[in-house]
Amino acid sequence: AGVILGVGVRTIMDSALLMGSIGKRRGRSLGMDFGATGLGLPVGPPLAQAWLDAFGWRSELAWGGIAFLLLAAVVVRGDQQPTEMPGVASVKEAAAAGHRGHASALLLTGFFIGNALIGLYDEAVYQHVYAHGKALGLSGPKAVSVISAVSLTYIIGGVGGGILSDLIGRRRILVMAALGAAASLLLLATSSPAALWLWAGAFGLALGMSTAVRSAAWADAFAGPQLGRNVGIVTPGYSVGAAIATYGGASWLETGGSFQALYTAAAGAAFLWAILGAMLTRSGPLPQGVPHVVRSVAYPPHAQKISTAQQPEL
């Protein structure tokens, strides 16, 4: 049951990601997508707990399944194909001619590692900041509210970061977000109880920007007939980083490790993502007249040639 649920959730989330990746303003679309996720994080668990207390876990799971089926229907209903560019071989033509585009192994490897780094510093907070707050002397409700602070600012970071990345370029926003996450993690590591919410909120802002701009950068790099395949390859990187932060972090803390060391290591992961992300992303905004970057579309021999004036900036 857990495997089937994981496949279903991942499929819906990745489908929504891909649907938001094919337009000209993909940063804005993906920012709204991840911002909505941030809204669900503080609202969902209390509602689920209230349902569980009132009706039991079987009812909660059943109605949760119905909700996922409705979401799947929305994804299917809203699906659309990328807009084709005049004079450029269509996705179907490229596939039929056997000239499928392939993103370089270097880009795939880089984004996979980068996604693992984001998963590491993301889950280092979401999985362990409650225990960190308790260790600082906070009550249970106050420690939980630290997670809510992360989630609420995550909404702002996702929407704002996505929009800004469309306007001034992915690289600047991505690097700024990663460095902001690193700085806030270092402050979390040494925070007093009173300041914990402040630094948690700063981290949520940087995290929302990180996830939205990361996904927009994937769409820039892999646009074309292989977008879904390539995103499917790099997406599991997050699970690798999340597992390290969740299980590795818990094991470290149980053997006498400190929260300061945990969050310092997470800050190191965010700093590495700033360096790697700067190497993988564009330095400026996408051309506004181009529906999507087509670097991964290979032209079949019969494709119409395009004059220099007609060619999009790749």
mmCIF file of C-alpha atoms in Angstrom:
data_model
loop_
_atom_site.group_PDB
_atom_site.id
_atom_site.type_symbol
_atom_site.label_atom_id
_atom_site.label_comp_id
_atom_site.label_asym_id
_atom_site.label_seq_id
_atom_site.Cartn_x
_atom_site.Cartn_y
_atom_site.Cartn_z
ATOM 1 C CA ALA A 1 0.000 0.000 0.000
ATOM 2 C CA GLY A 2 2.847 2.371 0.822
ATOM 3 C CA VAL A 3 4.571 1.740 -2.514
ATOM 4 C CA ILE A 4 1.360 2.312 -4.479
ATOM 5 C CA LEU A 5 0.667 5.513 -2.538
ATOM 6 C CA GLY A 6 4.215 6.733 -3.160
ATOM 7 C CA VAL A 7 3.920 6.079 -6.896
ATOM 8 C CA GLY A 8 0.561 7.867 -7.032
ATOM 9 C CA VAL A 9 1.696 10.932 -5.112
ATOM 10 C CA ARG A 10 4.943 11.201 -7.060
ATOM 11 C CA THR A 11 3.130 10.839 -10.383
ATOM 12 C CA ILE A 12 0.623 13.592 -9.592
ATOM 13 C CA MET A 13 3.339 15.959 -8.349
ATOM 14 C CA ASP A 14 5.647 15.288 -11.309
ATOM 15 C CA SER A 15 2.765 15.672 -13.771
ATOM 16 C CA ALA A 16 1.908 19.057 -12.291
ATOM 17 C CA LEU A 17 5.578 20.016 -12.487
ATOM 18 C CA LEU A 18 5.780 19.039 -16.168
ATOM 19 C CA MET A 19 2.538 20.873 -16.997
ATOM 20 C CA GLY A 20 4.005 24.040 -15.518
ATOM 21 C CA SER A 21 7.298 23.590 -17.363
ATOM 22 C CA ILE A 22 6.231 24.061 -20.974
ATOM 23 C CA GLY A 23 5.197 27.708 -21.030
ATOM 24 C CA LYS A 24 7.216 30.869 -21.545
ATOM 25 C CA ARG A 25 6.837 31.969 -17.916
ATOM 26 C CA ARG A 26 7.589 28.623 -16.367
ATOM 27 C CA GLY A 27 9.230 30.181 -13.316
ATOM 28 C CA ARG A 28 5.958 31.883 -12.360
ATOM 29 C CA SER A 29 3.908 28.735 -13.007
ATOM 30 C CA LEU A 30 6.216 26.492 -11.014
ATOM 31 C CA GLY A 31 6.493 29.073 -8.243
ATOM 32 C CA MET A 32 2.707 28.990 -7.834
ATOM 33 C CA ASP A 33 2.827 25.189 -7.870
ATOM 34 C CA PHE A 34 5.371 24.985 -5.059
ATOM 35 C CA GLY A 35 3.733 27.859 -3.211
ATOM 36 C CA ALA A 36 0.508 25.848 -3.096
ATOM 37 C CA THR A 37 2.496 22.930 -1.673
ATOM 38 C CA GLY A 38 3.729 25.230 1.064
ATOM 39 C CA LEU A 39 0.141 26.171 1.876
ATOM 40 C CA GLY A 40 -0.798 22.508 2.255
ATOM 41 C CA LEU A 41 2.035 21.734 4.645
ATOM 42 C CA PRO A 42 0.777 23.794 7.628
ATOM 43 C CA VAL A 43 -2.926 23.239 6.865
ATOM 44 C CA GLY A 44 -2.964 19.529 5.980
ATOM 45 C CA PRO A 45 -1.593 17.829 9.124
ATOM 46 C CA PRO A 46 -3.994 19.506 11.615
ATOM 47 C CA LEU A 47 -6.964 18.676 9.381
ATOM 48 C CA ALA A 48 -5.774 15.087 8.994
ATOM 49 C CA GLN A 49 -5.352 14.749 12.758
ATOM 50 C CA ALA A 50 -8.844 16.134 13.413
ATOM 51 C CA TRP A 51 -10.342 13.682 10.883
ATOM 52 C CA LEU A 52 -8.363 10.829 12.434
ATOM 53 C CA ASP A 53 -9.629 11.659 15.927
ATOM 54 C CA ALA A 54 -13.232 11.971 14.764
ATOM 55 C CA PHE A 55 -13.638 9.108 12.274
ATOM 56 C CA GLY A 56 -10.588 6.818 12.499
ATOM 57 C CA TRP A 57 -7.681 6.021 10.223
ATOM 58 C CA ARG A 58 -9.618 3.852 7.727
ATOM 59 C CA SER A 59 -12.003 6.700 6.924
ATOM 60 C CA GLU A 60 -9.130 9.154 6.648
ATOM 61 C CA LEU A 61 -7.242 6.956 4.202
ATOM 62 C CA ALA A 62 -10.371 6.275 2.133
ATOM 63 C CA TRP A 63 -11.254 9.952 1.714
ATOM 64 C CA GLY A 64 -7.617 10.807 1.127
ATOM 65 C CA GLY A 65 -7.639 8.294 -1.728
ATOM 66 C CA ILE A 66 -10.732 9.917 -3.212
ATOM 67 C CA ALA A 67 -9.008 13.304 -3.049
ATOM 68 C CA PHE A 68 -5.999 11.918 -4.927
ATOM 69 C CA LEU A 69 -8.266 10.475 -7.626
ATOM 70 C CA LEU A 70 -9.817 13.923 -8.075
ATOM 71 C CA LEU A 71 -6.362 15.475 -8.324
ATOM 72 C CA ALA A 72 -5.394 12.901 -10.939
ATOM 73 C CA ALA A 73 -8.505 13.849 -12.931
ATOM 74 C CA VAL A 74 -7.480 17.522 -12.795
ATOM 75 C CA VAL A 75 -4.000 16.648 -14.082
ATOM 76 C CA VAL A 76 -5.419 14.599 -16.976
ATOM 77 C CA ARG A 77 -7.946 17.315 -17.833
ATOM 78 C CA GLY A 78 -5.338 20.062 -17.818
ATOM 79 C CA ASP A 79 -2.694 18.238 -19.843
ATOM 80 C CA GLN A 80 -1.457 19.963 -22.980
ATOM 81 C CA GLN A 81 1.296 19.558 -25.504
ATOM 82 C CA PRO A 82 4.143 22.091 -25.827
ATOM 83 C CA THR A 83 3.647 24.775 -28.432
ATOM 84 C CA GLU A 84 5.654 23.962 -31.547
ATOM 85 C CA MET A 85 7.957 26.589 -33.051
ATOM 86 C CA PRO A 86 7.606 27.529 -36.725
ATOM 87 C CA GLY A 87 10.142 25.782 -38.939
ATOM 88 C CA VAL A 88 11.340 23.450 -36.181
ATOM 89 C CA ALA A 89 10.715 19.705 -36.289
ATOM 90 C CA SER A 90 7.827 18.736 -34.050
ATOM 91 C CA VAL A 91 8.168 16.292 -31.202
ATOM 92 C CA LYS A 92 6.324 13.636 -33.233
ATOM 93 C CA GLU A 93 8.530 14.207 -36.284
ATOM 94 C CA ALA A 94 11.684 13.941 -34.237
ATOM 95 C CA ALA A 95 10.521 10.745 -32.577
ATOM 96 C CA ALA A 96 9.323 9.182 -35.835
ATOM 97 C CA ALA A 97 12.657 9.872 -37.503
ATOM 98 C CA GLY A 98 14.489 8.227 -34.640
ATOM 99 C CA HIS A 99 16.261 11.458 -33.734
ATOM 100 C CA ARG A 100 15.173 11.868 -30.122
ATOM 101 C CA GLY A 101 16.990 14.597 -28.244
ATOM 102 C CA HIS A 102 19.208 13.572 -25.351
ATOM 103 C CA ALA A 103 20.308 15.961 -22.642
ATOM 104 C CA SER A 104 23.946 15.511 -21.765
ATOM 105 C CA ALA A 105 24.914 13.056 -19.055
ATOM 106 C CA LEU A 106 26.717 15.925 -17.333
ATOM 107 C CA LEU A 107 23.519 17.949 -16.944
ATOM 108 C CA LEU A 108 21.575 14.933 -15.729
ATOM 109 C CA THR A 109 24.241 14.045 -13.189
ATOM 110 C CA GLY A 110 24.577 17.635 -12.025
ATOM 111 C CA PHE A 111 20.860 18.171 -11.477
ATOM 112 C CA PHE A 112 20.521 14.766 -9.780
ATOM 113 C CA ILE A 113 23.256 15.673 -7.291
ATOM 114 C CA GLY A 114 21.806 19.153 -6.866
ATOM 115 C CA ASN A 115 18.380 17.733 -6.120
ATOM 116 C CA ALA A 116 19.946 15.435 -3.514
ATOM 117 C CA LEU A 117 21.597 18.456 -1.873
ATOM 118 C CA ILE A 118 18.248 20.283 -1.736
ATOM 119 C CA GLY A 119 16.590 17.192 -0.250
ATOM 120 C CA LEU A 120 19.310 17.025 2.386
ATOM 121 C CA TYR A 121 18.972 20.567 3.685
ATOM 122 C CA ASP A 122 15.190 20.619 3.201
ATOM 123 C CA GLU A 123 14.529 17.508 5.300
ATOM 124 C CA ALA A 124 17.228 18.373 7.824
ATOM 125 C CA VAL A 125 14.847 21.113 8.953
ATOM 126 C CA TYR A 126 11.457 19.498 8.378
ATOM 127 C CA GLN A 127 12.412 16.225 10.058
ATOM 128 C CA HIS A 128 14.514 17.525 12.957
ATOM 129 C CA VAL A 129 13.603 21.121 13.818
ATOM 130 C CA TYR A 130 10.775 19.947 16.101
ATOM 131 C CA ALA A 131 13.258 17.937 18.170
ATOM 132 C CA HIS A 132 15.661 20.882 18.025
ATOM 133 C CA GLY A 133 12.990 23.162 19.473
ATOM 134 C CA LYS A 134 12.206 20.660 22.217
ATOM 135 C CA ALA A 135 15.914 20.413 23.033
ATOM 136 C CA LEU A 136 15.965 24.212 23.426
ATOM 137 C CA GLY A 137 13.137 23.972 25.968
ATOM 138 C CA LEU A 138 10.095 24.801 23.821
ATOM 139 C CA SER A 139 6.764 23.143 24.497
ATOM 140 C CA GLY A 140 5.334 20.700 21.949
ATOM 141 C CA PRO A 141 2.887 23.204 20.362
ATOM 142 C CA LYS A 142 5.564 25.885 20.135
ATOM 143 C CA ALA A 143 8.047 23.464 18.568
ATOM 144 C CA VAL A 144 5.421 22.463 15.983
ATOM 145 C CA SER A 145 4.753 26.120 15.199
ATOM 146 C CA VAL A 146 8.390 26.442 14.083
ATOM 147 C CA ILE A 147 7.570 24.026 11.248
ATOM 148 C CA SER A 148 4.524 26.150 10.414
ATOM 149 C CA ALA A 149 6.772 29.207 10.158
ATOM 150 C CA VAL A 150 8.938 27.381 7.610
ATOM 151 C CA SER A 151 5.906 26.359 5.565
ATOM 152 C CA LEU A 152 4.275 29.785 5.505
ATOM 153 C CA THR A 153 7.364 31.606 4.258
ATOM 154 C CA TYR A 154 7.961 28.745 1.812
ATOM 155 C CA ILE A 155 4.815 29.914 -0.016
ATOM 156 C CA ILE A 156 6.228 33.421 -0.476
ATOM 157 C CA GLY A 157 9.606 32.090 -1.538
ATOM 158 C CA GLY A 158 8.141 29.705 -4.105
ATOM 159 C CA VAL A 159 5.919 32.262 -5.835
ATOM 160 C CA GLY A 160 8.331 35.189 -5.563
ATOM 161 C CA GLY A 161 11.413 33.192 -6.525
ATOM 162 C CA GLY A 162 9.732 31.733 -9.595
ATOM 163 C CA ILE A 163 8.573 35.124 -10.846
ATOM 164 C CA LEU A 164 11.943 36.769 -10.216
ATOM 165 C CA SER A 165 13.773 33.975 -12.020
ATOM 166 C CA ASP A 166 11.684 34.706 -15.145
ATOM 167 C CA LEU A 167 12.572 38.383 -14.943
ATOM 168 C CA ILE A 168 16.272 38.419 -14.061
ATOM 169 C CA GLY A 169 17.460 34.874 -14.709
ATOM 170 C CA ARG A 170 17.598 31.528 -12.940
ATOM 171 C CA ARG A 171 21.234 31.666 -11.865
ATOM 172 C CA ARG A 172 21.023 34.813 -9.760
ATOM 173 C CA ILE A 173 17.906 33.705 -7.896
ATOM 174 C CA LEU A 174 19.114 30.125 -7.456
ATOM 175 C CA VAL A 175 22.475 31.177 -6.017
ATOM 176 C CA MET A 176 20.852 33.800 -3.775
ATOM 177 C CA ALA A 177 18.340 31.220 -2.492
ATOM 178 C CA ALA A 178 20.999 28.589 -1.792
ATOM 179 C CA LEU A 179 23.255 31.046 0.031
ATOM 180 C CA GLY A 180 20.247 32.305 2.009
ATOM 181 C CA ALA A 181 19.439 28.730 3.014
ATOM 182 C CA ALA A 182 23.043 28.159 4.099
ATOM 183 C CA ALA A 183 23.105 31.330 6.204
ATOM 184 C CA SER A 184 19.758 30.616 7.879
ATOM 185 C CA LEU A 185 20.823 27.036 8.681
ATOM 186 C CA LEU A 186 23.964 28.295 10.399
ATOM 187 C CA LEU A 187 21.814 30.715 12.406
ATOM 188 C CA LEU A 188 19.400 27.891 13.277
ATOM 189 C CA ALA A 189 22.322 25.861 14.567
ATOM 190 C CA THR A 190 23.267 28.529 17.105
ATOM 191 C CA SER A 191 19.834 30.118 17.678
ATOM 192 C CA SER A 192 18.319 31.008 21.001
ATOM 193 C CA PRO A 193 14.775 29.704 21.626
ATOM 194 C CA ALA A 194 13.274 33.148 21.049
ATOM 195 C CA ALA A 195 14.938 33.589 17.643
ATOM 196 C CA LEU A 196 14.176 30.101 16.344
ATOM 197 C CA TRP A 197 11.013 31.210 14.499
ATOM 198 C CA LEU A 198 12.860 34.071 12.805
ATOM 199 C CA TRP A 199 15.595 31.887 11.342
ATOM 200 C CA ALA A 200 13.106 29.135 10.486
ATOM 201 C CA GLY A 201 11.058 31.669 8.525
ATOM 202 C CA ALA A 202 14.164 32.884 6.702
ATOM 203 C CA PHE A 203 14.995 29.292 5.814
ATOM 204 C CA GLY A 204 11.470 28.643 4.485
ATOM 205 C CA LEU A 205 11.748 31.690 2.214
ATOM 206 C CA ALA A 206 15.066 30.466 0.782
ATOM 207 C CA LEU A 207 13.787 26.905 0.482
ATOM 208 C CA GLY A 208 10.710 27.941 -1.511
ATOM 209 C CA MET A 209 12.900 29.879 -3.913
ATOM 210 C CA SER A 210 15.286 26.913 -4.205
ATOM 211 C CA THR A 211 12.636 24.390 -5.197
ATOM 212 C CA ALA A 212 10.764 26.605 -7.662
ATOM 213 C CA VAL A 213 13.853 27.884 -9.485
ATOM 214 C CA ARG A 214 15.440 24.414 -9.500
ATOM 215 C CA SER A 215 12.433 23.010 -11.360
ATOM 216 C CA ALA A 216 12.348 25.924 -13.806
ATOM 217 C CA ALA A 217 16.052 25.336 -14.495
ATOM 218 C CA TRP A 218 15.279 21.682 -15.305
ATOM 219 C CA ALA A 219 12.663 22.819 -17.797
ATOM 220 C CA ASP A 220 15.168 25.204 -19.416
ATOM 221 C CA ALA A 221 17.823 22.529 -19.752
ATOM 222 C CA PHE A 222 15.680 19.593 -20.857
ATOM 223 C CA ALA A 223 12.887 21.232 -22.896
ATOM 224 C CA GLY A 224 11.768 19.106 -25.810
ATOM 225 C CA PRO A 225 10.495 15.574 -26.368
ATOM 226 C CA GLN A 226 12.682 14.152 -23.588
ATOM 227 C CA LEU A 227 11.553 16.554 -20.843
ATOM 228 C CA GLY A 228 9.497 13.999 -18.915
ATOM 229 C CA ARG A 229 12.172 11.324 -19.169
ATOM 230 C CA ASN A 230 14.973 13.581 -17.992
ATOM 231 C CA VAL A 231 12.985 15.108 -15.148
ATOM 232 C CA GLY A 232 12.092 11.558 -14.121
ATOM 233 C CA ILE A 233 15.800 10.775 -13.895
ATOM 234 C CA VAL A 234 16.788 13.757 -11.751
ATOM 235 C CA THR A 235 13.711 13.792 -9.477
ATOM 236 C CA PRO A 236 14.758 10.742 -7.350
ATOM 237 C CA GLY A 237 17.869 12.649 -6.308
ATOM 238 C CA TYR A 238 15.706 14.430 -3.737
ATOM 239 C CA SER A 239 14.825 11.096 -2.114
ATOM 240 C CA VAL A 240 18.512 10.279 -1.743
ATOM 241 C CA GLY A 241 19.214 13.546 0.075
ATOM 242 C CA ALA A 242 16.041 13.245 2.132
ATOM 243 C CA ALA A 243 17.008 9.742 3.276
ATOM 244 C CA ILE A 244 20.444 10.950 4.350
ATOM 245 C CA ALA A 245 18.928 13.832 6.330
ATOM 246 C CA THR A 246 16.108 11.780 7.850
ATOM 247 C CA TYR A 247 17.699 8.464 8.742
ATOM 248 C CA GLY A 248 21.313 9.590 8.854
ATOM 249 C CA GLY A 249 20.448 12.636 10.934
ATOM 250 C CA ALA A 250 18.336 10.628 13.364
ATOM 251 C CA SER A 251 21.063 8.005 13.771
ATOM 252 C CA TRP A 252 23.650 10.725 14.333
ATOM 253 C CA LEU A 253 21.533 12.406 17.007
ATOM 254 C CA GLU A 254 20.806 9.098 18.762
ATOM 255 C CA THR A 255 24.521 8.362 19.051
ATOM 256 C CA GLY A 256 25.228 11.662 20.770
ATOM 257 C CA GLY A 257 25.543 14.026 17.816
ATOM 258 C CA SER A 258 24.435 17.620 18.147
ATOM 259 C CA PHE A 259 21.883 19.696 16.300
ATOM 260 C CA GLN A 260 24.604 22.257 15.702
ATOM 261 C CA ALA A 261 26.640 19.710 13.726
ATOM 262 C CA LEU A 262 23.536 18.547 11.834
ATOM 263 C CA TYR A 263 22.557 22.022 10.675
ATOM 264 C CA THR A 264 26.128 23.013 9.921
ATOM 265 C CA ALA A 265 26.373 19.995 7.606
ATOM 266 C CA ALA A 266 23.051 20.980 6.005
ATOM 267 C CA ALA A 267 24.403 24.499 5.469
ATOM 268 C CA GLY A 268 27.381 22.944 3.702
ATOM 269 C CA ALA A 269 24.972 21.116 1.369
ATOM 270 C CA ALA A 270 23.200 24.398 0.569
ATOM 271 C CA PHE A 271 26.531 26.079 -0.177
ATOM 272 C CA LEU A 272 27.523 23.244 -2.523
ATOM 273 C CA TRP A 273 24.193 23.630 -4.328
ATOM 274 C CA ALA A 274 24.916 27.340 -4.809
ATOM 275 C CA ILE A 275 28.173 26.442 -6.573
ATOM 276 C CA LEU A 276 26.731 23.576 -8.611
ATOM 277 C CA GLY A 277 23.561 25.471 -9.501
ATOM 278 C CA ALA A 278 25.585 28.410 -10.801
ATOM 279 C CA MET A 279 27.347 26.009 -13.174
ATOM 280 C CA LEU A 280 24.116 24.429 -14.456
ATOM 281 C CA THR A 281 21.798 27.403 -14.986
ATOM 282 C CA ARG A 282 21.447 30.358 -17.341
ATOM 283 C CA SER A 283 22.893 33.740 -16.456
ATOM 284 C CA GLY A 284 19.969 35.743 -17.870
ATOM 285 C CA PRO A 285 16.213 35.526 -18.503
ATOM 286 C CA LEU A 286 14.810 33.399 -21.319
ATOM 287 C CA PRO A 287 13.881 35.169 -24.589
ATOM 288 C CA GLN A 288 10.272 36.272 -24.136
ATOM 289 C CA GLY A 289 9.184 35.316 -27.657
ATOM 290 C CA VAL A 290 10.280 31.693 -27.401
ATOM 291 C CA PRO A 291 7.655 29.231 -26.133
ATOM 292 C CA HIS A 292 10.300 26.874 -24.763
ATOM 293 C CA VAL A 293 13.980 26.130 -25.241
ATOM 294 C CA VAL A 294 14.484 23.385 -27.821
ATOM 295 C CA ARG A 295 18.104 22.490 -27.291
ATOM 296 C CA SER A 296 17.195 18.798 -26.809
ATOM 297 C CA VAL A 297 15.177 18.483 -30.047
ATOM 298 C CA ALA A 298 17.225 16.785 -32.769
ATOM 299 C CA TYR A 299 16.095 17.752 -36.288
ATOM 300 C CA PRO A 300 15.335 14.935 -38.734
ATOM 301 C CA PRO A 301 16.992 15.143 -42.181
ATOM 302 C CA HIS A 302 13.809 16.419 -43.865
ATOM 303 C CA ALA A 303 13.250 19.282 -41.388
ATOM 304 C CA GLN A 304 12.907 22.709 -42.941
ATOM 305 C CA LYS A 305 16.047 24.811 -42.597
ATOM 306 C CA ILE A 306 15.703 28.040 -40.697
ATOM 307 C CA SER A 307 17.405 31.282 -41.593
ATOM 308 C CA THR A 308 19.730 32.870 -39.041
ATOM 309 C CA ALA A 309 17.157 35.570 -38.343
ATOM 310 C CA GLN A 310 14.498 32.969 -37.492
ATOM 311 C CA GLN A 311 16.560 30.834 -35.147
ATOM 312 C CA PRO A 312 15.753 31.209 -31.455
ATOM 313 C CA GLU A 313 18.492 31.941 -28.983
ATOM 314 C CA LEU A 314 19.407 28.566 -27.468
#
